[in-house]
Amino acid sequence: MSSPLTRLLTMSLIQKMLSLIFLKMSFIRQLFIYKKLKFPTAVEVELTNFCTASCIKCPHKNMKREKGYMNLELFKKIVYECGKYNLKRLELVGFGEPLMHKQFLEFLKIARKNCPKSYILISTNASLLKGSLMNEIIQNKLLDYIHISFDGAHKETYEKNMPPLKYDDILHNIRNLLAHRKYEKPQITIGIIETTETIQELDSFYKMWKKYNVNIDPQEYDLWSGNVEDRRVRINNAKRTPCYKLWSDMIIRWNGDVSICCIDYENRIVLDNVRNQSIQSVWNSKRLNNIRKIHLAKKFRVLPICNRCTIRYNPLIWFE
């Protein structure tokens, strides 16, 4: 049996070790933040906020924000800066269907040329992913990754969830894309939102895509900060932590506005505009840093868009 002195010395040693560990964690945290604040890890560029679908899962039909298409000069300004900083991931997504932009292929070629080290991806409903546009993407290796939304294994469910798109037409486009894909490039993921209807079809969904070399992505239904009907089949009750995307992703709308988050589809919080500011300066702006501090203090109620958010990411050690 250990003596009181031994126990005291042991506790003292443990406290010193813990102090050193926390000091090291604090140092690592500061290095991590410093690295993150140099430039975003991912830049999401909204080429347009027009869309070919009116999905049940999405509040697009209720959007009041002005609709439009990004112009070529603005896009060039964005990708030139992204290339300069060797951006890790360039996402041509947003609150619309990117393939609706008439200069989509031209934009893609400019992005590939000026961001050679970037992983370039799009998210699409595949309604326009066909013909010469599809062939150009495949033949010229313009994309690294394509995420396709396909909310229903069966025709009735799909057409209910993604009107006015037609199940057979979209299925044909996707199968044609997979048939023409070479060397497993681009990487393709087929996503399905988990709802009370689609959850019953997940087994069928896996079976229908099993023979193709694609990723299957069942996604948690999101409430868009309380702006769509609650059709969730599971609720994520994980501990609320600061949103890591404030330290990793920048959202640029078609007109150059920098939004706080992809969920803020109405642009209620606009940080600045990259038409007259650099990405790097907005990324290190006082306003964005104040929002980061709010998240680190876990004062989510200060920001209504964040307070109503139902997304829960895995906590990172430097947040604790």
PDB file of C-alpha atoms in Angstrom:
ATOM      1  CA  MET A   1       0.000   0.000   0.000  1.00  0.00           C
ATOM      2  CA  SER A   2       1.456   3.344  -1.038  1.00  0.00           C
ATOM      3  CA  SER A   3       2.147   6.069   1.478  1.00  0.00           C
ATOM      4  CA  PRO A   4       0.429   9.494   1.412  1.00  0.00           C
ATOM      5  CA  LEU A   5       3.744  11.021   0.290  1.00  0.00           C
ATOM      6  CA  THR A   6       4.020   8.580  -2.618  1.00  0.00           C
ATOM      7  CA  ARG A   7       0.447   9.294  -3.681  1.00  0.00           C
ATOM      8  CA  LEU A   8       1.116  13.042  -3.451  1.00  0.00           C
ATOM      9  CA  LEU A   9       4.250  12.750  -5.579  1.00  0.00           C
ATOM     10  CA  THR A  10       2.405  10.590  -8.091  1.00  0.00           C
ATOM     11  CA  MET A  11      -0.458  13.096  -8.361  1.00  0.00           C
ATOM     12  CA  SER A  12       2.046  15.917  -8.765  1.00  0.00           C
ATOM     13  CA  LEU A  13       3.813  14.023 -11.553  1.00  0.00           C
ATOM     14  CA  ILE A  14       0.488  13.332 -13.307  1.00  0.00           C
ATOM     15  CA  GLN A  15      -0.482  17.012 -13.068  1.00  0.00           C
ATOM     16  CA  LYS A  16       2.851  18.057 -14.588  1.00  0.00           C
ATOM     17  CA  MET A  17       2.442  15.539 -17.402  1.00  0.00           C
ATOM     18  CA  LEU A  18      -1.096  16.757 -18.100  1.00  0.00           C
ATOM     19  CA  SER A  19       0.105  20.359 -18.106  1.00  0.00           C
ATOM     20  CA  LEU A  20       2.768  19.477 -20.673  1.00  0.00           C
ATOM     21  CA  ILE A  21       0.195  17.634 -22.805  1.00  0.00           C
ATOM     22  CA  PHE A  22      -2.253  20.566 -22.719  1.00  0.00           C
ATOM     23  CA  LEU A  23       0.589  22.978 -23.490  1.00  0.00           C
ATOM     24  CA  LYS A  24       1.575  20.857 -26.465  1.00  0.00           C
ATOM     25  CA  MET A  25      -2.061  20.642 -27.615  1.00  0.00           C
ATOM     26  CA  SER A  26      -2.377  24.419 -27.338  1.00  0.00           C
ATOM     27  CA  PHE A  27       0.787  24.856 -29.402  1.00  0.00           C
ATOM     28  CA  ILE A  28      -0.461  22.395 -32.037  1.00  0.00           C
ATOM     29  CA  ARG A  29      -3.813  24.172 -32.065  1.00  0.00           C
ATOM     30  CA  GLN A  30      -2.166  27.527 -32.750  1.00  0.00           C
ATOM     31  CA  LEU A  31      -0.056  26.034 -35.543  1.00  0.00           C
ATOM     32  CA  PHE A  32      -3.154  24.395 -37.011  1.00  0.00           C
ATOM     33  CA  ILE A  33      -5.129  27.631 -36.946  1.00  0.00           C
ATOM     34  CA  TYR A  34      -2.211  29.602 -38.393  1.00  0.00           C
ATOM     35  CA  LYS A  35      -1.948  27.158 -41.276  1.00  0.00           C
ATOM     36  CA  LYS A  36      -5.714  27.195 -41.860  1.00  0.00           C
ATOM     37  CA  LEU A  37      -5.833  30.986 -41.942  1.00  0.00           C
ATOM     38  CA  LYS A  38      -3.297  31.253 -44.763  1.00  0.00           C
ATOM     39  CA  PHE A  39      -5.908  30.267 -47.367  1.00  0.00           C
ATOM     40  CA  PRO A  40      -9.068  28.132 -47.529  1.00  0.00           C
ATOM     41  CA  THR A  41      -8.703  24.390 -48.007  1.00  0.00           C
ATOM     42  CA  ALA A  42     -11.730  24.420 -50.296  1.00  0.00           C
ATOM     43  CA  VAL A  43     -13.380  27.175 -52.322  1.00  0.00           C
ATOM     44  CA  GLU A  44     -16.976  26.581 -53.365  1.00  0.00           C
ATOM     45  CA  VAL A  45     -17.865  28.575 -56.467  1.00  0.00           C
ATOM     46  CA  GLU A  46     -21.522  28.991 -57.369  1.00  0.00           C
ATOM     47  CA  LEU A  47     -21.632  29.333 -61.163  1.00  0.00           C
ATOM     48  CA  THR A  48     -25.385  29.903 -61.013  1.00  0.00           C
ATOM     49  CA  ASN A  49     -28.300  29.641 -58.624  1.00  0.00           C
ATOM     50  CA  PHE A  50     -30.713  28.575 -61.348  1.00  0.00           C
ATOM     51  CA  CYS A  51     -31.674  24.899 -61.215  1.00  0.00           C
ATOM     52  CA  THR A  52     -33.389  22.307 -63.418  1.00  0.00           C
ATOM     53  CA  ALA A  53     -35.119  20.625 -60.467  1.00  0.00           C
ATOM     54  CA  SER A  54     -37.402  21.566 -57.599  1.00  0.00           C
ATOM     55  CA  CYS A  55     -36.468  18.934 -55.026  1.00  0.00           C
ATOM     56  CA  ILE A  56     -38.577  18.363 -51.916  1.00  0.00           C
ATOM     57  CA  LYS A  57     -35.419  18.310 -49.780  1.00  0.00           C
ATOM     58  CA  CYS A  58     -34.364  21.777 -50.943  1.00  0.00           C
ATOM     59  CA  PRO A  59     -35.722  25.297 -50.229  1.00  0.00           C
ATOM     60  CA  HIS A  60     -34.642  26.526 -53.688  1.00  0.00           C
ATOM     61  CA  LYS A  61     -38.219  27.233 -54.796  1.00  0.00           C
ATOM     62  CA  ASN A  62     -38.608  29.637 -51.869  1.00  0.00           C
ATOM     63  CA  MET A  63     -35.362  31.528 -52.478  1.00  0.00           C
ATOM     64  CA  LYS A  64     -35.739  35.322 -52.709  1.00  0.00           C
ATOM     65  CA  ARG A  65     -32.099  35.990 -53.598  1.00  0.00           C
ATOM     66  CA  GLU A  66     -31.504  37.370 -57.093  1.00  0.00           C
ATOM     67  CA  LYS A  67     -30.707  34.687 -59.663  1.00  0.00           C
ATOM     68  CA  GLY A  68     -27.906  34.943 -62.171  1.00  0.00           C
ATOM     69  CA  TYR A  69     -24.769  33.511 -63.721  1.00  0.00           C
ATOM     70  CA  MET A  70     -21.151  34.187 -62.802  1.00  0.00           C
ATOM     71  CA  ASN A  71     -19.276  36.171 -65.450  1.00  0.00           C
ATOM     72  CA  LEU A  72     -16.007  35.010 -66.977  1.00  0.00           C
ATOM     73  CA  GLU A  73     -13.801  37.787 -65.586  1.00  0.00           C
ATOM     74  CA  LEU A  74     -14.890  37.150 -62.023  1.00  0.00           C
ATOM     75  CA  PHE A  75     -14.306  33.418 -62.411  1.00  0.00           C
ATOM     76  CA  LYS A  76     -10.817  34.040 -63.804  1.00  0.00           C
ATOM     77  CA  LYS A  77      -9.991  36.311 -60.858  1.00  0.00           C
ATOM     78  CA  ILE A  78     -11.066  33.579 -58.443  1.00  0.00           C
ATOM     79  CA  VAL A  79      -9.182  30.689 -60.053  1.00  0.00           C
ATOM     80  CA  TYR A  80      -6.019  32.749 -60.628  1.00  0.00           C
ATOM     81  CA  GLU A  81      -5.799  33.408 -56.899  1.00  0.00           C
ATOM     82  CA  CYS A  82      -6.687  29.808 -56.056  1.00  0.00           C
ATOM     83  CA  GLY A  83      -3.900  28.619 -58.350  1.00  0.00           C
ATOM     84  CA  LYS A  84      -1.430  31.021 -56.760  1.00  0.00           C
ATOM     85  CA  TYR A  85      -2.067  29.468 -53.336  1.00  0.00           C
ATOM     86  CA  ASN A  86      -2.223  25.874 -54.650  1.00  0.00           C
ATOM     87  CA  LEU A  87      -5.807  25.433 -53.472  1.00  0.00           C
ATOM     88  CA  LYS A  88      -6.477  21.866 -52.389  1.00  0.00           C
ATOM     89  CA  ARG A  89     -10.112  21.592 -53.553  1.00  0.00           C
ATOM     90  CA  LEU A  90     -12.129  23.660 -56.051  1.00  0.00           C
ATOM     91  CA  GLU A  91     -15.849  22.904 -55.842  1.00  0.00           C
ATOM     92  CA  LEU A  92     -18.032  24.145 -58.699  1.00  0.00           C
ATOM     93  CA  VAL A  93     -21.251  23.760 -56.785  1.00  0.00           C
ATOM     94  CA  GLY A  94     -23.604  26.130 -54.961  1.00  0.00           C
ATOM     95  CA  PHE A  95     -27.355  26.616 -54.749  1.00  0.00           C
ATOM     96  CA  GLY A  96     -28.093  25.660 -58.341  1.00  0.00           C
ATOM     97  CA  GLU A  97     -27.224  23.319 -61.197  1.00  0.00           C
ATOM     98  CA  PRO A  98     -23.700  24.229 -62.431  1.00  0.00           C
ATOM     99  CA  LEU A  99     -24.179  22.622 -65.859  1.00  0.00           C
ATOM    100  CA  MET A 100     -26.828  25.244 -66.684  1.00  0.00           C
ATOM    101  CA  HIS A 101     -24.049  27.813 -67.181  1.00  0.00           C
ATOM    102  CA  LYS A 102     -23.529  28.191 -70.946  1.00  0.00           C
ATOM    103  CA  GLN A 103     -19.787  28.700 -70.429  1.00  0.00           C
ATOM    104  CA  PHE A 104     -19.407  25.716 -68.113  1.00  0.00           C
ATOM    105  CA  LEU A 105     -16.835  23.902 -70.266  1.00  0.00           C
ATOM    106  CA  GLU A 106     -14.827  27.080 -70.807  1.00  0.00           C
ATOM    107  CA  PHE A 107     -14.832  27.717 -67.057  1.00  0.00           C
ATOM    108  CA  LEU A 108     -13.743  24.149 -66.396  1.00  0.00           C
ATOM    109  CA  LYS A 109     -10.818  24.376 -68.817  1.00  0.00           C
ATOM    110  CA  ILE A 110      -9.673  27.662 -67.245  1.00  0.00           C
ATOM    111  CA  ALA A 111      -9.883  26.080 -63.794  1.00  0.00           C
ATOM    112  CA  ARG A 112      -7.915  23.004 -64.844  1.00  0.00           C
ATOM    113  CA  LYS A 113      -5.214  25.122 -66.476  1.00  0.00           C
ATOM    114  CA  ASN A 114      -4.780  27.589 -63.622  1.00  0.00           C
ATOM    115  CA  CYS A 115      -5.321  25.198 -60.694  1.00  0.00           C
ATOM    116  CA  PRO A 116      -3.321  22.133 -61.804  1.00  0.00           C
ATOM    117  CA  LYS A 117      -2.822  20.932 -58.235  1.00  0.00           C
ATOM    118  CA  SER A 118      -6.453  21.339 -57.195  1.00  0.00           C
ATOM    119  CA  TYR A 119      -8.988  18.539 -56.865  1.00  0.00           C
ATOM    120  CA  ILE A 120     -11.849  19.833 -59.026  1.00  0.00           C
ATOM    121  CA  LEU A 121     -15.393  18.616 -58.452  1.00  0.00           C
ATOM    122  CA  ILE A 122     -19.033  19.336 -59.187  1.00  0.00           C
ATOM    123  CA  SER A 123     -22.358  18.358 -57.637  1.00  0.00           C
ATOM    124  CA  THR A 124     -25.148  17.801 -60.144  1.00  0.00           C
ATOM    125  CA  ASN A 125     -28.540  16.182 -60.674  1.00  0.00           C
ATOM    126  CA  ALA A 126     -27.198  14.845 -64.039  1.00  0.00           C
ATOM    127  CA  SER A 127     -30.112  16.243 -66.049  1.00  0.00           C
ATOM    128  CA  LEU A 128     -27.652  18.012 -68.403  1.00  0.00           C
ATOM    129  CA  LEU A 129     -24.744  15.589 -68.056  1.00  0.00           C
ATOM    130  CA  LYS A 130     -24.940  14.182 -71.575  1.00  0.00           C
ATOM    131  CA  GLY A 131     -23.863  14.578 -75.205  1.00  0.00           C
ATOM    132  CA  SER A 132     -20.849  16.660 -76.165  1.00  0.00           C
ATOM    133  CA  LEU A 133     -20.601  18.231 -72.715  1.00  0.00           C
ATOM    134  CA  MET A 134     -20.218  14.814 -71.086  1.00  0.00           C
ATOM    135  CA  ASN A 135     -17.740  13.690 -73.756  1.00  0.00           C
ATOM    136  CA  GLU A 136     -15.563  16.792 -73.308  1.00  0.00           C
ATOM    137  CA  ILE A 137     -15.386  16.267 -69.560  1.00  0.00           C
ATOM    138  CA  ILE A 138     -14.326  12.630 -69.974  1.00  0.00           C
ATOM    139  CA  GLN A 139     -11.922  13.016 -72.890  1.00  0.00           C
ATOM    140  CA  ASN A 140     -10.102  16.054 -71.504  1.00  0.00           C
ATOM    141  CA  LYS A 141     -10.075  14.818 -67.876  1.00  0.00           C
ATOM    142  CA  LEU A 142     -11.561  18.095 -66.719  1.00  0.00           C
ATOM    143  CA  LEU A 143     -13.035  16.790 -63.470  1.00  0.00           C
ATOM    144  CA  ASP A 144     -11.645  14.695 -60.633  1.00  0.00           C
ATOM    145  CA  TYR A 145     -14.970  14.014 -58.967  1.00  0.00           C
ATOM    146  CA  ILE A 146     -18.696  14.156 -59.717  1.00  0.00           C
ATOM    147  CA  HIS A 147     -21.370  13.912 -57.030  1.00  0.00           C
ATOM    148  CA  ILE A 148     -24.779  13.005 -58.447  1.00  0.00           C
ATOM    149  CA  SER A 149     -27.993  13.451 -56.482  1.00  0.00           C
ATOM    150  CA  PHE A 150     -30.418  10.598 -57.160  1.00  0.00           C
ATOM    151  CA  ASP A 151     -33.121  10.508 -54.499  1.00  0.00           C
ATOM    152  CA  GLY A 152     -34.947   7.264 -55.080  1.00  0.00           C
ATOM    153  CA  ALA A 153     -34.249   3.710 -56.200  1.00  0.00           C
ATOM    154  CA  HIS A 154     -37.702   3.465 -57.741  1.00  0.00           C
ATOM    155  CA  LYS A 155     -39.297   5.705 -60.357  1.00  0.00           C
ATOM    156  CA  GLU A 156     -42.253   6.824 -58.247  1.00  0.00           C
ATOM    157  CA  THR A 157     -40.077   7.839 -55.297  1.00  0.00           C
ATOM    158  CA  TYR A 158     -37.465   9.591 -57.443  1.00  0.00           C
ATOM    159  CA  GLU A 159     -39.967  11.651 -59.428  1.00  0.00           C
ATOM    160  CA  LYS A 160     -41.782  12.633 -56.224  1.00  0.00           C
ATOM    161  CA  ASN A 161     -38.518  13.797 -54.622  1.00  0.00           C
ATOM    162  CA  MET A 162     -36.893  15.522 -57.617  1.00  0.00           C
ATOM    163  CA  PRO A 163     -39.591  17.030 -59.870  1.00  0.00           C
ATOM    164  CA  PRO A 164     -39.811  17.714 -62.776  1.00  0.00           C
ATOM    165  CA  LEU A 165     -36.877  15.391 -63.594  1.00  0.00           C
ATOM    166  CA  LYS A 166     -37.717  12.024 -65.147  1.00  0.00           C
ATOM    167  CA  TYR A 167     -36.269   8.872 -63.621  1.00  0.00           C
ATOM    168  CA  ASP A 168     -35.601   7.066 -66.917  1.00  0.00           C
ATOM    169  CA  ASP A 169     -33.875  10.078 -68.506  1.00  0.00           C
ATOM    170  CA  ILE A 170     -31.524  10.664 -65.579  1.00  0.00           C
ATOM    171  CA  LEU A 171     -30.769   6.961 -65.181  1.00  0.00           C
ATOM    172  CA  HIS A 172     -29.837   6.862 -68.872  1.00  0.00           C
ATOM    173  CA  ASN A 173     -27.507   9.875 -68.483  1.00  0.00           C
ATOM    174  CA  ILE A 174     -25.715   8.336 -65.505  1.00  0.00           C
ATOM    175  CA  ARG A 175     -25.303   4.903 -67.112  1.00  0.00           C
ATOM    176  CA  ASN A 176     -24.017   6.526 -70.286  1.00  0.00           C
ATOM    177  CA  LEU A 177     -21.492   8.547 -68.270  1.00  0.00           C
ATOM    178  CA  LEU A 178     -20.286   5.398 -66.494  1.00  0.00           C
ATOM    179  CA  ALA A 179     -19.980   3.528 -69.804  1.00  0.00           C
ATOM    180  CA  HIS A 180     -17.784   6.256 -71.301  1.00  0.00           C
ATOM    181  CA  ARG A 181     -15.657   6.878 -68.216  1.00  0.00           C
ATOM    182  CA  LYS A 182     -12.014   5.879 -68.686  1.00  0.00           C
ATOM    183  CA  TYR A 183      -9.543   4.641 -66.080  1.00  0.00           C
ATOM    184  CA  GLU A 184     -12.126   5.206 -63.319  1.00  0.00           C
ATOM    185  CA  LYS A 185     -11.847   8.970 -63.799  1.00  0.00           C
ATOM    186  CA  PRO A 186     -13.637  11.047 -62.769  1.00  0.00           C
ATOM    187  CA  GLN A 187     -14.500   9.430 -59.459  1.00  0.00           C
ATOM    188  CA  ILE A 188     -18.291   9.272 -59.149  1.00  0.00           C
ATOM    189  CA  THR A 189     -20.541   9.218 -56.111  1.00  0.00           C
ATOM    190  CA  ILE A 190     -24.286   8.609 -56.257  1.00  0.00           C
ATOM    191  CA  GLY A 191     -25.982  10.319 -53.329  1.00  0.00           C
ATOM    192  CA  ILE A 192     -29.415   9.655 -51.865  1.00  0.00           C
ATOM    193  CA  ILE A 193     -31.019  11.713 -49.102  1.00  0.00           C
ATOM    194  CA  GLU A 194     -32.430   9.629 -46.247  1.00  0.00           C
ATOM    195  CA  THR A 195     -36.151  10.331 -45.883  1.00  0.00           C
ATOM    196  CA  THR A 196     -39.160   8.317 -44.729  1.00  0.00           C
ATOM    197  CA  GLU A 197     -39.588   7.148 -48.352  1.00  0.00           C
ATOM    198  CA  THR A 198     -36.004   6.548 -49.480  1.00  0.00           C
ATOM    199  CA  ILE A 199     -34.935   4.724 -46.316  1.00  0.00           C
ATOM    200  CA  GLN A 200     -37.200   1.857 -47.409  1.00  0.00           C
ATOM    201  CA  GLU A 201     -35.337   1.621 -50.714  1.00  0.00           C
ATOM    202  CA  LEU A 202     -31.707   1.679 -49.593  1.00  0.00           C
ATOM    203  CA  ASP A 203     -31.166  -2.036 -50.238  1.00  0.00           C
ATOM    204  CA  SER A 204     -32.552  -1.645 -53.753  1.00  0.00           C
ATOM    205  CA  PHE A 205     -30.438   1.471 -54.227  1.00  0.00           C
ATOM    206  CA  TYR A 206     -27.226  -0.382 -53.351  1.00  0.00           C
ATOM    207  CA  LYS A 207     -28.174  -3.276 -55.639  1.00  0.00           C
ATOM    208  CA  MET A 208     -28.914  -1.042 -58.648  1.00  0.00           C
ATOM    209  CA  TRP A 209     -25.455   0.575 -58.478  1.00  0.00           C
ATOM    210  CA  LYS A 210     -23.466  -2.415 -57.193  1.00  0.00           C
ATOM    211  CA  LYS A 211     -22.174  -3.512 -60.601  1.00  0.00           C
ATOM    212  CA  TYR A 212     -20.769  -0.039 -61.312  1.00  0.00           C
ATOM    213  CA  ASN A 213     -17.565   1.263 -59.811  1.00  0.00           C
ATOM    214  CA  VAL A 214     -19.163   4.140 -57.912  1.00  0.00           C
ATOM    215  CA  ASN A 215     -19.408   5.301 -54.321  1.00  0.00           C
ATOM    216  CA  ILE A 216     -22.828   5.188 -52.655  1.00  0.00           C
ATOM    217  CA  ASP A 217     -23.564   8.052 -50.283  1.00  0.00           C
ATOM    218  CA  PRO A 218     -26.720   7.892 -48.125  1.00  0.00           C
ATOM    219  CA  GLN A 219     -26.929  11.411 -46.719  1.00  0.00           C
ATOM    220  CA  GLU A 220     -28.600  12.665 -43.580  1.00  0.00           C
ATOM    221  CA  TYR A 221     -31.639  14.828 -44.300  1.00  0.00           C
ATOM    222  CA  ASP A 222     -30.871  18.469 -43.493  1.00  0.00           C
ATOM    223  CA  LEU A 223     -33.431  21.045 -42.413  1.00  0.00           C
ATOM    224  CA  TRP A 224     -31.605  23.946 -44.059  1.00  0.00           C
ATOM    225  CA  SER A 225     -31.652  25.851 -40.779  1.00  0.00           C
ATOM    226  CA  GLY A 226     -35.367  25.216 -40.357  1.00  0.00           C
ATOM    227  CA  ASN A 227     -36.452  26.143 -43.896  1.00  0.00           C
ATOM    228  CA  VAL A 228     -37.780  22.785 -45.133  1.00  0.00           C
ATOM    229  CA  GLU A 229     -40.284  20.282 -43.765  1.00  0.00           C
ATOM    230  CA  ASP A 230     -38.804  17.894 -41.214  1.00  0.00           C
ATOM    231  CA  ARG A 231     -38.649  14.506 -42.974  1.00  0.00           C
ATOM    232  CA  ARG A 232     -35.703  13.121 -41.031  1.00  0.00           C
ATOM    233  CA  VAL A 233     -35.532   9.430 -40.224  1.00  0.00           C
ATOM    234  CA  ARG A 234     -32.755   9.910 -37.683  1.00  0.00           C
ATOM    235  CA  ILE A 235     -31.688  12.836 -35.551  1.00  0.00           C
ATOM    236  CA  ASN A 236     -28.041  13.529 -34.855  1.00  0.00           C
ATOM    237  CA  ASN A 237     -27.744  14.313 -31.159  1.00  0.00           C
ATOM    238  CA  ALA A 238     -23.975  14.571 -31.185  1.00  0.00           C
ATOM    239  CA  LYS A 239     -22.351  17.227 -29.029  1.00  0.00           C
ATOM    240  CA  ARG A 240     -22.396  20.659 -30.658  1.00  0.00           C
ATOM    241  CA  THR A 241     -18.926  21.886 -31.579  1.00  0.00           C
ATOM    242  CA  PRO A 242     -17.626  24.881 -33.546  1.00  0.00           C
ATOM    243  CA  CYS A 243     -18.156  24.426 -37.280  1.00  0.00           C
ATOM    244  CA  TYR A 244     -14.791  23.461 -38.748  1.00  0.00           C
ATOM    245  CA  LYS A 245     -15.855  24.794 -42.162  1.00  0.00           C
ATOM    246  CA  LEU A 246     -15.245  28.321 -40.868  1.00  0.00           C
ATOM    247  CA  TRP A 247     -11.567  27.344 -40.920  1.00  0.00           C
ATOM    248  CA  SER A 248     -11.605  25.352 -44.153  1.00  0.00           C
ATOM    249  CA  ASP A 249     -14.257  26.374 -46.726  1.00  0.00           C
ATOM    250  CA  MET A 250     -15.126  29.607 -48.483  1.00  0.00           C
ATOM    251  CA  ILE A 251     -18.482  30.016 -50.246  1.00  0.00           C
ATOM    252  CA  ILE A 252     -18.505  32.392 -53.245  1.00  0.00           C
ATOM    253  CA  ARG A 253     -21.850  33.172 -54.869  1.00  0.00           C
ATOM    254  CA  TRP A 254     -22.386  33.825 -58.585  1.00  0.00           C
ATOM    255  CA  ASN A 255     -22.145  37.620 -58.094  1.00  0.00           C
ATOM    256  CA  GLY A 256     -18.950  37.452 -56.001  1.00  0.00           C
ATOM    257  CA  ASP A 257     -20.584  37.677 -52.562  1.00  0.00           C
ATOM    258  CA  VAL A 258     -18.829  35.600 -49.916  1.00  0.00           C
ATOM    259  CA  SER A 259     -21.413  33.834 -47.771  1.00  0.00           C
ATOM    260  CA  ILE A 260     -20.793  32.559 -44.253  1.00  0.00           C
ATOM    261  CA  CYS A 261     -22.068  29.064 -45.132  1.00  0.00           C
ATOM    262  CA  CYS A 262     -23.565  26.941 -47.933  1.00  0.00           C
ATOM    263  CA  ILE A 263     -26.740  26.606 -45.819  1.00  0.00           C
ATOM    264  CA  ASP A 264     -27.194  30.400 -45.903  1.00  0.00           C
ATOM    265  CA  TYR A 265     -28.808  30.232 -49.356  1.00  0.00           C
ATOM    266  CA  GLU A 266     -30.379  33.705 -48.991  1.00  0.00           C
ATOM    267  CA  ASN A 267     -26.984  35.290 -48.198  1.00  0.00           C
ATOM    268  CA  ARG A 268     -28.213  36.765 -44.916  1.00  0.00           C
ATOM    269  CA  ILE A 269     -24.610  37.073 -43.741  1.00  0.00           C
ATOM    270  CA  VAL A 270     -22.328  38.370 -46.507  1.00  0.00           C
ATOM    271  CA  LEU A 271     -18.699  38.763 -45.439  1.00  0.00           C
ATOM    272  CA  ASP A 272     -17.554  40.746 -48.488  1.00  0.00           C
ATOM    273  CA  ASN A 273     -17.336  40.482 -52.271  1.00  0.00           C
ATOM    274  CA  VAL A 274     -14.350  39.060 -54.183  1.00  0.00           C
ATOM    275  CA  ARG A 275     -14.936  41.336 -57.144  1.00  0.00           C
ATOM    276  CA  ASN A 276     -13.085  44.040 -55.217  1.00  0.00           C
ATOM    277  CA  GLN A 277     -11.368  42.002 -52.495  1.00  0.00           C
ATOM    278  CA  SER A 278      -8.978  39.073 -52.594  1.00  0.00           C
ATOM    279  CA  ILE A 279     -10.009  35.675 -51.269  1.00  0.00           C
ATOM    280  CA  GLN A 280      -7.062  35.793 -48.879  1.00  0.00           C
ATOM    281  CA  SER A 281      -8.074  39.166 -47.383  1.00  0.00           C
ATOM    282  CA  VAL A 282     -11.703  38.073 -46.839  1.00  0.00           C
ATOM    283  CA  TRP A 283     -10.461  34.819 -45.298  1.00  0.00           C
ATOM    284  CA  ASN A 284      -8.491  36.795 -42.720  1.00  0.00           C
ATOM    285  CA  SER A 285     -11.022  39.597 -42.282  1.00  0.00           C
ATOM    286  CA  LYS A 286     -12.005  40.936 -38.891  1.00  0.00           C
ATOM    287  CA  ARG A 287     -15.649  40.011 -39.491  1.00  0.00           C
ATOM    288  CA  LEU A 288     -14.947  36.345 -40.256  1.00  0.00           C
ATOM    289  CA  ASN A 289     -12.501  36.077 -37.375  1.00  0.00           C
ATOM    290  CA  ASN A 290     -15.181  37.448 -35.033  1.00  0.00           C
ATOM    291  CA  ILE A 291     -17.583  34.753 -36.244  1.00  0.00           C
ATOM    292  CA  ARG A 292     -14.904  32.127 -35.592  1.00  0.00           C
ATOM    293  CA  LYS A 293     -14.514  33.470 -32.048  1.00  0.00           C
ATOM    294  CA  ILE A 294     -18.274  33.203 -31.539  1.00  0.00           C
ATOM    295  CA  HIS A 295     -18.103  29.546 -32.544  1.00  0.00           C
ATOM    296  CA  LEU A 296     -15.104  28.812 -30.349  1.00  0.00           C
ATOM    297  CA  ALA A 297     -17.023  30.337 -27.430  1.00  0.00           C
ATOM    298  CA  LYS A 298     -20.015  28.163 -28.485  1.00  0.00           C
ATOM    299  CA  LYS A 299     -22.310  31.193 -28.539  1.00  0.00           C
ATOM    300  CA  PHE A 300     -24.258  29.843 -31.515  1.00  0.00           C
ATOM    301  CA  ARG A 301     -27.415  31.752 -30.588  1.00  0.00           C
ATOM    302  CA  VAL A 302     -25.723  34.992 -31.622  1.00  0.00           C
ATOM    303  CA  LEU A 303     -25.971  33.811 -35.253  1.00  0.00           C
ATOM    304  CA  PRO A 304     -29.514  32.647 -36.171  1.00  0.00           C
ATOM    305  CA  ILE A 305     -28.304  30.681 -39.237  1.00  0.00           C
ATOM    306  CA  CYS A 306     -25.932  28.744 -36.959  1.00  0.00           C
ATOM    307  CA  ASN A 307     -28.323  28.461 -34.017  1.00  0.00           C
ATOM    308  CA  ARG A 308     -30.903  26.608 -36.136  1.00  0.00           C
ATOM    309  CA  CYS A 309     -28.348  24.397 -37.898  1.00  0.00           C
ATOM    310  CA  THR A 310     -28.881  20.638 -37.460  1.00  0.00           C
ATOM    311  CA  ILE A 311     -25.594  19.516 -39.011  1.00  0.00           C
ATOM    312  CA  ARG A 312     -23.124  17.949 -36.582  1.00  0.00           C
ATOM    313  CA  TYR A 313     -19.526  17.373 -37.613  1.00  0.00           C
ATOM    314  CA  ASN A 314     -17.056  15.169 -35.782  1.00  0.00           C
ATOM    315  CA  PRO A 315     -15.295  17.378 -33.229  1.00  0.00           C
ATOM    316  CA  LEU A 316     -11.628  18.146 -33.776  1.00  0.00           C
ATOM    317  CA  ILE A 317      -9.299  18.004 -30.809  1.00  0.00           C
ATOM    318  CA  TRP A 318      -8.232  21.627 -31.090  1.00  0.00           C
ATOM    319  CA  PHE A 319     -11.820  22.780 -30.517  1.00  0.00           C
ATOM    320  CA  GLU A 320     -11.903  21.349 -26.999  1.00  0.00           C
TER     321      GLU A 320
END
